Amino acid sequence: ATKNATSRWIAHCRPRSRAEVRLFCFHHLGGSAELFADWSELFGERIEVCPVELPGRGTRAEEPAIANLPQIIAELADEMLELADRPFAMLGHSGGTLIAYELAARVRRQFNLQPAALFLGSLGAPHVVSEWLATNGNDEQRLLAHLGQLDPPAAQASASSDAPHHEGNGRAGAAVAEVAPHLIADLRLFANYRATKQRPLDCPLVAILGRDDPLVTRDNMLSWTGYTTGDFRLQMLPGSHGSWLAQRDAIVRLVTQQLLGSST
């Protein structure tokens, strides 16, 4: 029997009883599932969009934020098992890409389940992230500049290329003390991350990057190639660190083609 994607971890989901694939979408750190709130309208009946909501924001604002990544991954893995009555895929943006990957690795290791595809948005591979954090992870202001609150993609202001650390996540210049508690928790969630050696996934990886992203390079995205035995492709879209998400039609075509083999 099919299950509805009803879970405190899932927000803004419109159930599709005939969906062939569930697409779990992971928001950036400091953000919320509202980033993907209208995505259900973009896909047809064959793909059910399930935005994942971390505690401490959005529909879970009354819950304390969790600053422990293994705890989040473990709890999400149990939820994924409940919703694995049909094929699923994952799409992450920025810090959400790391959560999507670690969750995919966990459900494969724990339940022998893998996504039909993993869409990796605006973040280098775990070893690249880990190397950067080893140097910068204790500097909350610097972390905030890279992983802080992201302005709505369509309205995101561009910044000069000579000041990349002020651009990618909107209010990067804000003092740490002025930041919402869930963002501080997210920064710590990320700061403590260190990549561990894991067997490559077997599913296709599709990396997505805005051509004008000042935080993440094309080489950063290509660093994901060793994380799967399956196909890898890099798709460059117009826009910067978050503004590529405004390319809705292109993303829908990309995801639909990958998951269903057609753009219809």
Coordinates of C-alpha atoms in Angstrom, one line a residue:
A1 CA 0.0 0.0 0.0
T2 CA 1.2 3.5 -0.7
K3 CA 1.7 5.9 2.1
N4 CA 1.1 9.6 2.3
A5 CA 4.2 11.6 3.1
T6 CA 2.9 12.8 6.4
S7 CA 5.6 13.5 8.9
R8 CA 6.8 16.4 11.0
W9 CA 9.9 16.2 8.8
I10 CA 7.9 16.9 5.6
A11 CA 6.3 20.3 5.0
H12 CA 4.4 21.8 2.0
C13 CA 3.8 18.5 0.4
R14 CA 0.9 17.9 -1.9
P15 CA 0.2 14.1 -2.0
R16 CA 0.2 12.5 -5.4
S17 CA -1.4 9.1 -5.1
R18 CA -0.2 8.0 -8.5
A19 CA 3.4 9.4 -8.1
E20 CA 6.1 7.1 -9.4
V21 CA 8.9 8.9 -7.5
R22 CA 9.1 11.0 -4.3
L23 CA 11.5 13.9 -4.5
F24 CA 12.8 14.9 -1.1
C25 CA 14.1 18.5 -1.1
F26 CA 16.6 19.8 1.5
H27 CA 16.8 23.5 2.2
H28 CA 20.0 25.4 2.9
L29 CA 21.2 25.8 6.5
G30 CA 19.5 28.7 8.1
G31 CA 16.6 28.3 5.8
S32 CA 13.3 26.4 5.8
A33 CA 11.2 24.1 3.7
E34 CA 9.3 27.1 2.5
L35 CA 12.1 27.4 -0.1
F36 CA 10.4 24.6 -1.9
A37 CA 6.8 25.4 -0.9
D38 CA 5.5 25.9 -4.4
W39 CA 7.5 23.2 -6.1
S40 CA 4.5 20.7 -6.1
E41 CA 2.8 23.0 -8.6
L42 CA 5.7 22.6 -11.0
F43 CA 5.7 18.9 -11.4
G44 CA 3.0 16.6 -12.7
E45 CA 1.3 13.7 -11.0
R46 CA 4.2 11.4 -11.5
I47 CA 6.6 13.1 -9.1
E48 CA 5.6 14.0 -5.5
V49 CA 7.7 16.8 -4.0
C50 CA 8.4 16.4 -0.3
P51 CA 10.3 19.4 1.2
V52 CA 12.2 18.4 4.3
E53 CA 11.9 20.7 7.3
L54 CA 14.6 20.7 10.0
P55 CA 13.4 21.5 13.5
G56 CA 13.5 25.0 14.9
R57 CA 12.1 26.8 11.9
G58 CA 9.1 27.1 9.6
T59 CA 6.4 24.5 10.4
R60 CA 8.6 23.3 13.3
A61 CA 9.4 26.7 14.8
E62 CA 8.2 25.6 18.3
E63 CA 10.7 22.8 18.4
P64 CA 14.3 23.3 19.5
A65 CA 16.8 23.3 16.6
I66 CA 19.2 20.3 16.5
A67 CA 22.9 21.1 16.3
N68 CA 23.9 17.4 16.0
L69 CA 24.2 16.1 12.4
P70 CA 24.3 12.4 13.2
Q71 CA 21.1 12.8 15.2
I72 CA 19.3 14.5 12.3
I73 CA 20.5 11.9 9.8
A74 CA 19.5 9.0 12.1
E75 CA 16.0 10.4 12.7
L76 CA 15.6 11.2 9.0
A77 CA 16.7 7.7 8.0
D78 CA 13.8 6.2 10.0
E79 CA 11.4 8.6 8.3
M80 CA 12.8 7.6 4.9
L81 CA 12.2 3.9 5.7
E82 CA 8.6 4.7 6.3
L83 CA 8.3 6.5 3.0
A84 CA 10.2 4.0 0.9
D85 CA 7.1 2.3 -0.6
R86 CA 8.1 3.8 -3.9
P87 CA 11.3 5.0 -5.6
F88 CA 12.7 8.3 -4.2
A89 CA 15.2 10.9 -5.1
M90 CA 16.9 13.7 -3.2
L91 CA 17.7 17.3 -4.1
G92 CA 19.7 19.5 -1.8
H93 CA 20.7 23.2 -1.9
S94 CA 23.9 24.4 -0.3
G95 CA 24.2 22.9 3.2
G96 CA 21.1 20.8 2.4
T97 CA 23.2 19.0 -0.1
L98 CA 25.4 17.6 2.6
I99 CA 22.4 16.4 4.6
A100 CA 20.9 14.8 1.4
Y101 CA 24.2 12.9 0.7
E102 CA 24.8 11.8 4.3
L103 CA 21.2 10.6 4.5
A104 CA 21.5 8.7 1.2
A105 CA 24.7 7.0 2.5
R106 CA 23.0 6.1 5.8
V107 CA 19.8 4.6 4.3
R108 CA 22.0 2.5 1.9
R109 CA 24.2 1.3 4.8
Q110 CA 21.3 0.7 7.2
F111 CA 18.4 -0.4 5.0
N112 CA 20.1 -1.2 1.7
L113 CA 18.0 1.5 0.0
Q114 CA 19.3 4.1 -2.5
P115 CA 17.8 7.1 -4.2
A116 CA 16.9 6.9 -7.9
A117 CA 19.1 10.0 -8.2
L118 CA 20.8 12.5 -6.0
F119 CA 20.7 16.2 -7.1
L120 CA 23.6 18.1 -5.5
G121 CA 23.1 21.9 -5.4
S122 CA 25.8 24.5 -4.7
L123 CA 28.1 22.5 -2.5
G124 CA 31.4 20.7 -3.0
A125 CA 31.9 17.1 -2.1
P126 CA 32.2 16.1 1.6
H127 CA 36.0 15.9 1.6
V128 CA 36.1 19.5 0.1
V129 CA 33.7 20.8 2.7
S130 CA 35.6 19.0 5.5
E131 CA 38.9 20.5 4.4
W132 CA 37.4 24.0 4.4
L133 CA 35.8 23.5 7.8
A134 CA 39.0 22.2 9.3
T135 CA 40.4 25.7 8.8
N136 CA 37.3 27.9 9.1
G137 CA 34.9 25.8 11.2
N138 CA 35.5 27.7 14.5
D139 CA 35.0 31.1 13.0
E140 CA 31.2 31.7 13.3
Q141 CA 31.4 35.0 11.4
R142 CA 33.1 33.3 8.5
L143 CA 30.7 30.3 8.6
L144 CA 27.8 32.8 8.6
A145 CA 29.2 34.4 5.5
H146 CA 29.1 31.0 3.7
L147 CA 26.2 29.3 5.2
G148 CA 23.9 32.0 6.6
Q149 CA 20.5 33.1 5.7
L150 CA 19.8 33.0 2.0
D151 CA 17.6 35.7 0.4
P152 CA 14.8 34.4 -1.8
P153 CA 16.5 33.2 -5.0
A154 CA 14.5 35.4 -7.4
A155 CA 15.3 38.5 -5.4
Q156 CA 18.8 37.7 -4.3
A157 CA 21.1 40.7 -4.7
S158 CA 24.2 40.3 -6.7
A159 CA 27.5 41.4 -5.2
S160 CA 30.9 42.3 -6.6
S161 CA 33.2 39.4 -7.4
D162 CA 35.9 40.8 -5.3
A163 CA 33.8 40.3 -2.1
P164 CA 32.4 36.8 -2.5
H165 CA 32.1 36.1 1.2
H166 CA 29.5 38.8 1.5
E167 CA 27.2 37.5 -1.3
G168 CA 26.1 33.9 -1.3
N169 CA 23.9 33.8 1.7
G170 CA 22.2 37.1 1.9
R171 CA 22.7 38.6 5.3
A172 CA 26.3 37.5 5.7
G173 CA 27.4 40.8 7.2
A174 CA 25.1 40.5 10.2
A175 CA 26.7 40.0 13.6
V176 CA 26.5 36.5 14.9
A177 CA 24.6 37.7 18.0
E178 CA 21.8 39.1 15.8
V179 CA 21.2 35.8 14.1
A180 CA 18.2 33.5 14.7
P181 CA 18.8 30.6 17.1
H182 CA 18.1 28.0 14.4
L183 CA 20.8 29.4 12.2
I184 CA 23.4 29.3 15.0
A185 CA 22.4 25.7 15.6
D186 CA 22.8 25.1 11.8
L187 CA 26.2 26.7 11.8
R188 CA 27.3 24.4 14.6
L189 CA 25.8 21.4 12.9
F190 CA 28.0 22.2 9.9
A191 CA 31.1 23.4 11.8
N192 CA 31.6 20.0 13.5
Y193 CA 31.3 18.0 10.3
R194 CA 34.2 15.9 9.1
A195 CA 33.9 13.6 6.1
T196 CA 34.3 9.9 6.7
K197 CA 35.4 7.3 4.1
Q198 CA 32.3 5.6 2.8
R199 CA 31.6 3.2 -0.1
P200 CA 30.5 5.1 -3.2
L201 CA 26.8 5.2 -3.9
D202 CA 25.6 3.4 -7.0
C203 CA 22.9 6.0 -8.0
P204 CA 23.3 8.8 -10.6
L205 CA 24.6 12.1 -9.2
V206 CA 23.5 15.3 -10.8
A207 CA 25.5 18.4 -9.6
I208 CA 23.9 21.8 -10.2
L209 CA 25.7 25.1 -9.9
G210 CA 25.0 28.7 -10.7
R211 CA 27.4 30.0 -13.3
D212 CA 28.1 33.1 -11.1
D213 CA 28.5 31.4 -7.8
P214 CA 31.3 33.1 -5.8
L215 CA 31.4 30.5 -3.1
V216 CA 31.5 27.2 -4.9
T217 CA 33.6 26.5 -8.0
R218 CA 33.0 24.2 -10.9
D219 CA 35.9 22.1 -9.7
N220 CA 34.2 21.9 -6.2
M221 CA 31.2 20.3 -7.9
L222 CA 33.3 18.0 -10.1
S223 CA 34.8 16.7 -6.8
W224 CA 31.6 14.6 -6.4
T225 CA 32.6 12.3 -9.3
G226 CA 34.2 9.7 -6.9
Y227 CA 31.1 9.4 -4.7
T228 CA 29.2 7.1 -7.1
T229 CA 29.8 4.2 -9.3
G230 CA 26.9 5.4 -11.4
D231 CA 26.6 8.3 -13.8
F232 CA 27.7 11.8 -12.9
R233 CA 26.8 15.0 -14.7
L234 CA 27.3 18.7 -13.9
Q235 CA 24.5 21.1 -15.0
M236 CA 25.4 24.8 -14.9
L237 CA 22.5 27.2 -14.7
P238 CA 22.2 31.0 -14.9
G239 CA 22.5 32.7 -11.5
S240 CA 24.5 32.8 -8.3
H241 CA 24.7 30.7 -5.1
G242 CA 21.0 30.6 -4.6
S243 CA 19.5 32.4 -7.6
W244 CA 19.8 29.3 -9.9
L245 CA 16.8 28.0 -8.0
A246 CA 14.7 30.6 -9.8
Q247 CA 15.3 28.6 -13.0
R248 CA 12.3 26.5 -12.2
D249 CA 11.5 25.3 -15.7
A250 CA 15.0 24.1 -16.3
I251 CA 15.2 22.3 -13.0
V252 CA 11.8 20.6 -13.6
R253 CA 13.0 19.4 -17.0
L254 CA 16.3 18.3 -15.5
V255 CA 14.8 16.3 -12.6
T256 CA 12.0 14.9 -14.7
Q257 CA 14.3 13.7 -17.5
Q258 CA 16.6 12.1 -14.9
L259 CA 13.8 10.4 -13.0
L260 CA 11.3 9.5 -15.7
G261 CA 13.3 9.6 -18.8
S262 CA 11.2 12.3 -20.4
S263 CA 10.3 16.0 -19.8
T264 CA 6.6 15.4 -19.9

